[in-house]
Amino acid sequence: MSGPGDGERPRVRYVKRDHVAYVTLDRPEKLNAMDLRTHEELGSIWDDAEADDDVRVVVLTGAGERSFCVGQDLHERAELNRNGAGPTTFGSRGQPGWPRLTERFGFSKPIVARVNGWALGGGFELVLACDIVVAAEHAVFALPEVGLGLVPGAGGAFRLARQLPLKHAMGYLLTGRRLTAATALRLGLVNEVVPGDRLDECVAEWTADLVRAAPLAVRAIKEATLRSLDMPLEEAFGTRFEWEQRRMHSEDAREGPRAFNERREPRWRGR
């Protein structure tokens, strides 16, 4: 999918196949750094993936074997600064591609990050916004903004402190130190680490399991889990979650027990 521009090739490849949407940042010569055009293309892609009921899972990755994404295109940022662009802070409101993935708090479908190398700055923030993370053994994660006079403006400071014990998070945030894939696995930031030549196979195993699951149940569980993280338990039980309301009254909710009783595979319709 291409966005407006000067006729150059698209920054992002977007392919849908067998209920899976594959989103590939496609600037390998720039280690998949994200410029404003990339964000604009991604905004349209996230809109489409959410709206297409045939899409049940999204896989996000970067082109090539060296980098998932190294974050903001700092060459472009420096040029924007020279031309008098205003300063940036947390969030992307008013910028191309808003709301970006890191601020699409209601995105209802599971996103699998396929991390094939460097995941730095905004690239690491994309990973933190995904639901399942599969990393190659050579993957490296970091939020190096502090060494550039910047902050992790796509929510890295907020999400890392929620996904790690606070002292671990502060250590990485305040120094920009790097995490190897093995360390990220040990700390619980990724689901699996595999050799690079097994990365696609492992991602396919996850997507197969996700596609096999009832789509409304997947969306209901994702919404309820993420929205209830900071709720008292009693409040969570009493909250009416949108996707759970749809699931509980759906044909799929009846199809699952019926298929079990008839000893056959369920036929999910997503309604």
Short mmCIF file of C-alpha atoms in Angstrom, two decimals:
data_model
loop_
_atom_site.label_atom_id
_atom_site.label_comp_id
_atom_site.label_asym_id
_atom_site.label_seq_id
_atom_site.Cartn_x
_atom_site.Cartn_y
_atom_site.Cartn_z
CA MET A 1 0.00 0.00 0.00
CA SER A 2 1.45 3.34 -1.00
CA GLY A 3 0.83 6.76 0.42
CA PRO A 4 1.07 10.20 -1.07
CA GLY A 5 4.51 11.12 -2.20
CA ASP A 6 6.82 11.68 -5.10
CA GLY A 7 6.45 8.36 -6.90
CA GLU A 8 9.03 6.50 -4.84
CA ARG A 9 8.24 2.92 -3.88
CA PRO A 10 6.07 2.50 -0.78
CA ARG A 11 7.74 2.58 2.60
CA VAL A 12 5.55 -0.28 3.89
CA ARG A 13 4.57 -3.58 2.29
CA TYR A 14 1.08 -4.80 3.17
CA VAL A 15 -0.11 -8.29 2.20
CA LYS A 16 -3.17 -10.19 3.42
CA ARG A 17 -3.24 -13.97 3.20
CA ASP A 18 -5.22 -16.70 4.99
CA HIS A 19 -6.65 -14.34 7.64
CA VAL A 20 -3.20 -12.86 8.39
CA ALA A 21 -2.10 -9.33 7.48
CA TYR A 22 1.66 -8.97 7.00
CA VAL A 23 2.96 -5.44 7.58
CA THR A 24 6.61 -4.98 6.61
CA LEU A 25 8.57 -1.77 7.12
CA ASP A 26 10.46 -1.65 3.85
CA ARG A 27 13.47 0.64 4.10
CA PRO A 28 16.24 -1.90 4.68
CA GLU A 29 18.85 0.53 3.38
CA LYS A 30 17.85 2.81 6.29
CA LEU A 31 17.53 -0.09 8.76
CA ASN A 32 13.77 0.48 8.44
CA ALA A 33 13.87 3.88 10.10
CA MET A 34 10.47 5.57 10.08
CA ASP A 35 10.08 8.90 8.32
CA LEU A 36 6.83 10.88 8.14
CA ARG A 37 5.78 9.14 4.95
CA THR A 38 6.19 5.76 6.65
CA HIS A 39 3.90 6.88 9.45
CA GLU A 40 1.32 8.12 6.95
CA GLU A 41 1.30 4.79 5.12
CA LEU A 42 1.08 2.87 8.38
CA GLY A 43 -1.92 4.92 9.50
CA SER A 44 -3.91 3.77 6.47
CA ILE A 45 -2.77 0.20 6.97
CA TRP A 46 -3.87 0.03 10.60
CA ASP A 47 -7.26 1.45 9.60
CA ASP A 48 -7.66 -1.23 6.94
CA ALA A 49 -6.49 -4.13 9.13
CA GLU A 50 -8.92 -3.18 11.88
CA ALA A 51 -11.86 -2.75 9.51
CA ASP A 52 -11.34 -5.96 7.48
CA ASP A 53 -13.16 -8.77 9.29
CA ASP A 54 -11.27 -11.32 7.21
CA VAL A 55 -8.06 -10.25 8.98
CA ARG A 56 -7.72 -12.01 12.32
CA VAL A 57 -4.00 -11.53 13.04
CA VAL A 58 -1.36 -8.97 12.08
CA VAL A 59 2.36 -9.72 11.75
CA LEU A 60 4.63 -6.67 11.99
CA THR A 61 8.25 -6.89 10.88
CA GLY A 62 11.05 -5.12 9.03
CA ALA A 63 12.59 -5.92 5.66
CA GLY A 64 15.98 -7.60 5.55
CA GLU A 65 17.87 -9.53 8.20
CA ARG A 66 19.61 -6.66 9.99
CA SER A 67 16.83 -4.60 11.45
CA PHE A 68 13.24 -4.71 12.62
CA CYS A 69 13.19 -0.92 12.97
CA VAL A 70 15.64 1.62 14.38
CA GLY A 71 12.93 4.15 15.16
CA GLN A 72 12.64 7.73 13.99
CA ASP A 73 14.51 8.77 10.86
CA LEU A 74 16.91 11.16 12.58
CA HIS A 75 18.25 12.54 9.29
CA GLU A 76 14.74 13.71 8.48
CA ARG A 77 14.26 15.00 12.05
CA ALA A 78 17.45 17.07 11.84
CA GLU A 79 16.29 18.54 8.52
CA LEU A 80 12.87 19.36 9.97
CA ASN A 81 14.55 21.07 12.90
CA ARG A 82 16.73 23.14 10.55
CA ASN A 83 13.60 24.21 8.70
CA GLY A 84 11.94 25.43 11.87
CA ALA A 85 9.60 22.53 12.66
CA GLY A 86 8.14 22.65 16.14
CA PRO A 87 9.38 20.40 18.93
CA THR A 88 7.85 17.00 19.59
CA THR A 89 6.93 15.30 22.84
CA PHE A 90 4.94 12.26 23.91
CA GLY A 91 2.35 11.10 21.41
CA SER A 92 1.77 11.84 17.75
CA ARG A 93 -1.41 13.91 17.73
CA GLY A 94 -1.36 16.33 14.82
CA GLN A 95 1.39 14.41 13.01
CA PRO A 96 1.14 12.12 9.95
CA GLY A 97 -0.28 8.70 10.71
CA TRP A 98 -2.03 9.64 13.94
CA PRO A 99 -3.09 7.70 15.81
CA ARG A 100 -0.02 5.57 15.35
CA LEU A 101 0.05 1.97 16.52
CA THR A 102 1.51 2.98 19.86
CA GLU A 103 -1.60 5.09 20.49
CA ARG A 104 -4.23 2.77 19.01
CA PHE A 105 -5.26 1.57 22.43
CA GLY A 106 -8.44 0.00 21.06
CA PHE A 107 -6.86 -1.96 18.19
CA SER A 108 -8.74 -5.19 18.64
CA LYS A 109 -6.74 -7.79 16.73
CA PRO A 110 -3.63 -9.53 18.00
CA ILE A 111 -0.34 -8.25 16.61
CA VAL A 112 2.72 -10.49 16.41
CA ALA A 113 6.08 -8.73 16.25
CA ARG A 114 8.63 -10.62 14.13
CA VAL A 115 11.90 -9.08 15.36
CA ASN A 116 14.74 -9.84 12.99
CA GLY A 117 17.52 -7.57 14.21
CA TRP A 118 17.77 -4.08 15.67
CA ALA A 119 14.68 -2.81 17.50
CA LEU A 120 15.75 0.60 18.72
CA GLY A 121 13.87 3.69 19.86
CA GLY A 122 10.55 3.83 18.09
CA GLY A 123 11.17 0.33 16.79
CA PHE A 124 11.34 -1.02 20.33
CA GLU A 125 8.23 1.02 21.14
CA LEU A 126 6.40 -0.77 18.31
CA VAL A 127 7.46 -4.09 19.82
CA LEU A 128 6.19 -3.03 23.24
CA ALA A 129 2.80 -2.22 21.65
CA CYS A 130 2.46 -5.71 20.14
CA ASP A 131 0.76 -8.64 21.85
CA ILE A 132 3.16 -11.47 21.01
CA VAL A 133 6.86 -11.08 20.23
CA VAL A 134 9.06 -13.60 18.43
CA ALA A 135 12.70 -12.60 18.13
CA ALA A 136 15.71 -13.92 16.27
CA GLU A 137 18.73 -14.73 18.44
CA HIS A 138 20.59 -11.75 17.00
CA ALA A 139 17.83 -9.25 17.88
CA VAL A 140 18.81 -6.27 20.04
CA PHE A 141 16.45 -3.92 21.88
CA ALA A 142 17.07 -0.45 23.31
CA LEU A 143 15.57 2.97 23.97
CA PRO A 144 18.62 5.19 23.29
CA GLU A 145 16.74 8.52 23.29
CA VAL A 146 18.40 9.76 26.48
CA GLY A 147 21.73 9.91 24.65
CA LEU A 148 20.19 12.05 21.90
CA GLY A 149 18.50 14.64 24.07
CA LEU A 150 15.14 13.05 23.34
CA VAL A 151 12.50 11.03 25.17
CA PRO A 152 10.81 7.77 24.09
CA GLY A 153 7.89 9.75 22.72
CA ALA A 154 5.91 6.78 21.39
CA GLY A 155 5.25 5.54 24.90
CA GLY A 156 8.40 3.56 25.63
CA ALA A 157 8.76 5.13 29.07
CA PHE A 158 5.16 4.23 29.89
CA ARG A 159 5.04 0.70 28.48
CA LEU A 160 8.48 -0.49 29.57
CA ALA A 161 7.70 0.44 33.19
CA ARG A 162 4.48 -1.59 32.91
CA GLN A 163 6.10 -4.61 31.30
CA LEU A 164 9.22 -4.83 33.47
CA PRO A 165 9.92 -4.46 37.19
CA LEU A 166 10.46 -0.75 37.76
CA LYS A 167 14.18 -0.89 38.60
CA HIS A 168 14.92 -2.86 35.43
CA ALA A 169 12.86 -0.42 33.36
CA MET A 170 14.52 2.64 34.86
CA GLY A 171 17.96 1.20 34.26
CA TYR A 172 17.32 0.77 30.55
CA LEU A 173 15.38 4.03 30.14
CA LEU A 174 17.89 6.27 31.93
CA THR A 175 21.01 4.83 30.29
CA GLY A 176 19.87 3.63 26.86
CA ARG A 177 21.55 0.30 27.51
CA ARG A 178 20.82 -2.51 25.08
CA LEU A 179 19.03 -5.77 25.77
CA THR A 180 19.99 -8.90 23.91
CA ALA A 181 17.25 -11.23 22.75
CA ALA A 182 18.19 -13.67 25.53
CA THR A 183 17.88 -10.94 28.16
CA ALA A 184 14.57 -9.76 26.74
CA LEU A 185 13.28 -13.34 26.95
CA ARG A 186 14.50 -13.72 30.53
CA LEU A 187 12.77 -10.48 31.53
CA GLY A 188 9.52 -11.49 29.83
CA LEU A 189 9.53 -8.92 27.02
CA VAL A 190 9.40 -11.55 24.28
CA ASN A 191 7.57 -14.86 23.94
CA GLU A 192 10.18 -16.86 22.02
CA VAL A 193 13.74 -16.49 20.77
CA VAL A 194 14.82 -18.69 17.88
CA PRO A 195 17.69 -18.92 15.39
CA GLY A 196 17.25 -16.54 12.48
CA ASP A 197 16.54 -19.35 10.05
CA ARG A 198 13.62 -20.51 12.21
CA LEU A 199 12.02 -17.10 12.67
CA ASP A 200 9.39 -17.44 9.95
CA GLU A 201 8.53 -20.97 11.05
CA CYS A 202 8.01 -19.86 14.64
CA VAL A 203 5.88 -16.88 13.62
CA ALA A 204 3.79 -19.19 11.44
CA GLU A 205 3.17 -21.46 14.42
CA TRP A 206 1.84 -18.53 16.41
CA THR A 207 -0.33 -17.20 13.60
CA ALA A 208 -1.76 -20.67 12.95
CA ASP A 209 -2.82 -20.95 16.59
CA LEU A 210 -4.31 -17.46 16.53
CA VAL A 211 -6.24 -18.05 13.31
CA ARG A 212 -7.52 -21.36 14.67
CA ALA A 213 -8.97 -19.56 17.71
CA ALA A 214 -12.44 -18.02 17.70
CA PRO A 215 -11.92 -14.46 16.37
CA LEU A 216 -14.47 -12.75 18.61
CA ALA A 217 -13.11 -14.53 21.68
CA VAL A 218 -9.58 -13.40 20.77
CA ARG A 219 -10.71 -9.79 20.47
CA ALA A 220 -12.75 -9.96 23.67
CA ILE A 221 -9.85 -11.40 25.64
CA LYS A 222 -7.37 -8.84 24.28
CA GLU A 223 -9.64 -5.93 25.13
CA ALA A 224 -10.56 -7.20 28.59
CA THR A 225 -6.96 -8.00 29.49
CA LEU A 226 -5.45 -4.70 28.39
CA ARG A 227 -8.24 -2.46 29.67
CA SER A 228 -8.32 -4.12 33.08
CA LEU A 229 -4.59 -3.98 33.85
CA ASP A 230 -4.95 -1.04 36.23
CA MET A 231 -8.45 -1.86 37.49
CA PRO A 232 -9.23 -3.33 40.88
CA LEU A 233 -10.33 -6.93 40.37
CA GLU A 234 -13.91 -6.23 41.46
CA GLU A 235 -14.18 -3.38 38.96
CA ALA A 236 -12.81 -5.57 36.17
CA PHE A 237 -15.47 -8.21 36.79
CA GLY A 238 -18.18 -5.54 36.67
CA THR A 239 -17.02 -3.78 33.50
CA ARG A 240 -18.91 -4.25 30.25
CA PHE A 241 -16.28 -4.73 27.56
CA GLU A 242 -17.41 -4.00 24.00
CA TRP A 243 -15.97 -7.07 22.33
CA GLU A 244 -17.17 -9.35 25.12
CA GLN A 245 -20.69 -8.06 24.59
CA ARG A 246 -20.40 -8.98 20.93
CA ARG A 247 -18.89 -12.40 21.67
CA MET A 248 -21.39 -13.45 24.31
CA HIS A 249 -24.34 -12.83 21.97
CA SER A 250 -22.65 -14.27 18.86
CA GLU A 251 -23.23 -17.35 16.79
CA ASP A 252 -19.60 -18.29 17.48
CA ALA A 253 -20.36 -18.54 21.21
CA ARG A 254 -22.89 -21.25 20.37
CA GLU A 255 -20.80 -22.87 17.64
CA GLY A 256 -17.87 -23.72 19.94
CA PRO A 257 -19.80 -25.93 22.40
CA ARG A 258 -21.86 -27.37 19.53
CA ALA A 259 -18.71 -28.40 17.62
CA PHE A 260 -17.21 -29.88 20.78
CA ASN A 261 -20.38 -31.91 21.38
CA GLU A 262 -20.39 -33.11 17.76
CA ARG A 263 -16.66 -33.93 17.87
CA ARG A 264 -15.72 -31.76 14.91
CA GLU A 265 -13.68 -28.65 14.23
CA PRO A 266 -15.65 -25.42 14.83
CA ARG A 267 -16.54 -23.23 11.88
CA TRP A 268 -15.99 -19.68 13.06
CA ARG A 269 -17.96 -16.94 11.35
CA GLY A 270 -16.86 -13.98 13.44
CA ARG A 271 -20.43 -13.10 14.35
#
